[in-house]
Amino acid sequence: MSKEKNEANLDKVSGSVKETVGKVTDNEKLQSEGAAEKVKGAVKEGIEDVKDTVEGIKEGLSDKEDK
């Protein structure tokens, strides 16, 4: 797993923790920060997935050109 995907997962996990703690402690600010951090992690992960897909397509095209 790439460094960027690890960071995305860390954002999602820490966001979930913050959101849960915010809910339990009735802290709306912390809850909102956690939700935003989860979204940030999901977006980062999506970007990395797109990068991986593009890289796979490039490799596939390169393999076809070599034949």
PDB file of C-alpha atoms in Angstrom:
ATOM      1  CA  MET A   1       0.000   0.000   0.000  1.00  0.00           C
ATOM      2  CA  SER A   2       1.332   3.427  -0.888  1.00  0.00           C
ATOM      3  CA  LYS A   3       2.199   6.105   1.632  1.00  0.00           C
ATOM      4  CA  GLU A   4      -0.680   8.226   0.337  1.00  0.00           C
ATOM      5  CA  LYS A   5      -3.210   5.417   0.811  1.00  0.00           C
ATOM      6  CA  ASN A   6      -1.923   4.847   4.338  1.00  0.00           C
ATOM      7  CA  GLU A   7      -2.389   8.553   5.071  1.00  0.00           C
ATOM      8  CA  ALA A   8      -5.909   8.424   3.632  1.00  0.00           C
ATOM      9  CA  ASN A   9      -6.782   5.467   5.850  1.00  0.00           C
ATOM     10  CA  LEU A  10      -5.295   7.232   8.868  1.00  0.00           C
ATOM     11  CA  ASP A  11      -7.451  10.295   8.128  1.00  0.00           C
ATOM     12  CA  LYS A  12     -10.550   8.118   7.888  1.00  0.00           C
ATOM     13  CA  VAL A  13      -9.802   6.274  11.139  1.00  0.00           C
ATOM     14  CA  SER A  14      -8.865   9.358  13.139  1.00  0.00           C
ATOM     15  CA  GLY A  15     -11.913  11.128  11.727  1.00  0.00           C
ATOM     16  CA  SER A  16     -14.129   8.282  12.885  1.00  0.00           C
ATOM     17  CA  VAL A  17     -12.604   8.428  16.353  1.00  0.00           C
ATOM     18  CA  LYS A  18     -13.062  12.201  16.575  1.00  0.00           C
ATOM     19  CA  GLU A  19     -16.612  11.956  15.323  1.00  0.00           C
ATOM     20  CA  THR A  20     -17.470   9.239  17.853  1.00  0.00           C
ATOM     21  CA  VAL A  21     -15.853  11.108  20.744  1.00  0.00           C
ATOM     22  CA  GLY A  22     -17.732  14.224  19.658  1.00  0.00           C
ATOM     23  CA  LYS A  23     -21.020  12.326  19.700  1.00  0.00           C
ATOM     24  CA  VAL A  24     -20.343  10.741  23.098  1.00  0.00           C
ATOM     25  CA  THR A  25     -19.244  14.030  24.689  1.00  0.00           C
ATOM     26  CA  ASP A  26     -21.929  16.062  22.896  1.00  0.00           C
ATOM     27  CA  ASN A  27     -19.200  18.175  21.293  1.00  0.00           C
ATOM     28  CA  GLU A  28     -20.586  19.263  17.929  1.00  0.00           C
ATOM     29  CA  LYS A  29     -17.323  20.921  16.860  1.00  0.00           C
ATOM     30  CA  LEU A  30     -15.289  17.751  17.398  1.00  0.00           C
ATOM     31  CA  GLN A  31     -18.011  15.692  15.734  1.00  0.00           C
ATOM     32  CA  SER A  32     -17.939  17.976  12.677  1.00  0.00           C
ATOM     33  CA  GLU A  33     -14.139  17.943  12.529  1.00  0.00           C
ATOM     34  CA  GLY A  34     -14.195  14.154  12.612  1.00  0.00           C
ATOM     35  CA  ALA A  35     -16.775  13.936   9.848  1.00  0.00           C
ATOM     36  CA  ALA A  36     -14.742  16.346   7.707  1.00  0.00           C
ATOM     37  CA  GLU A  37     -11.565  14.358   8.322  1.00  0.00           C
ATOM     38  CA  LYS A  38     -13.323  11.145   7.254  1.00  0.00           C
ATOM     39  CA  VAL A  39     -14.421  12.824   4.019  1.00  0.00           C
ATOM     40  CA  LYS A  40     -10.891  14.117   3.441  1.00  0.00           C
ATOM     41  CA  GLY A  41      -9.544  10.583   3.842  1.00  0.00           C
ATOM     42  CA  ALA A  42     -12.152   9.151   1.492  1.00  0.00           C
ATOM     43  CA  VAL A  43     -11.327  11.774  -1.148  1.00  0.00           C
ATOM     44  CA  LYS A  44      -7.591  11.093  -0.815  1.00  0.00           C
ATOM     45  CA  GLU A  45      -8.255   7.372  -1.157  1.00  0.00           C
ATOM     46  CA  GLY A  46     -10.382   7.963  -4.256  1.00  0.00           C
ATOM     47  CA  ILE A  47      -7.636  10.041  -5.842  1.00  0.00           C
ATOM     48  CA  GLU A  48      -5.097   7.298  -5.162  1.00  0.00           C
ATOM     49  CA  ASP A  49      -7.448   4.702  -6.667  1.00  0.00           C
ATOM     50  CA  VAL A  50      -7.731   6.809  -9.822  1.00  0.00           C
ATOM     51  CA  LYS A  51      -3.940   7.152  -9.964  1.00  0.00           C
ATOM     52  CA  ASP A  52      -3.585   3.364  -9.645  1.00  0.00           C
ATOM     53  CA  THR A  53      -6.146   2.810 -12.407  1.00  0.00           C
ATOM     54  CA  VAL A  54      -4.419   5.255 -14.743  1.00  0.00           C
ATOM     55  CA  GLU A  55      -1.069   3.617 -14.017  1.00  0.00           C
ATOM     56  CA  GLY A  56      -2.556   0.205 -14.824  1.00  0.00           C
ATOM     57  CA  ILE A  57      -3.983   1.492 -18.091  1.00  0.00           C
ATOM     58  CA  LYS A  58      -0.622   3.021 -19.017  1.00  0.00           C
ATOM     59  CA  GLU A  59       1.128  -0.271 -18.296  1.00  0.00           C
ATOM     60  CA  GLY A  60      -1.447  -2.166 -20.346  1.00  0.00           C
ATOM     61  CA  LEU A  61      -0.986   0.164 -23.293  1.00  0.00           C
ATOM     62  CA  SER A  62       2.773  -0.054 -22.968  1.00  0.00           C
ATOM     63  CA  ASP A  63       2.606  -3.857 -23.013  1.00  0.00           C
ATOM     64  CA  LYS A  64       0.512  -3.780 -26.203  1.00  0.00           C
ATOM     65  CA  GLU A  65       2.987  -1.425 -27.894  1.00  0.00           C
ATOM     66  CA  ASP A  66       5.865  -3.765 -27.069  1.00  0.00           C
ATOM     67  CA  LYS A  67       4.201  -6.680 -28.880  1.00  0.00           C
TER      68      LYS A  67
END
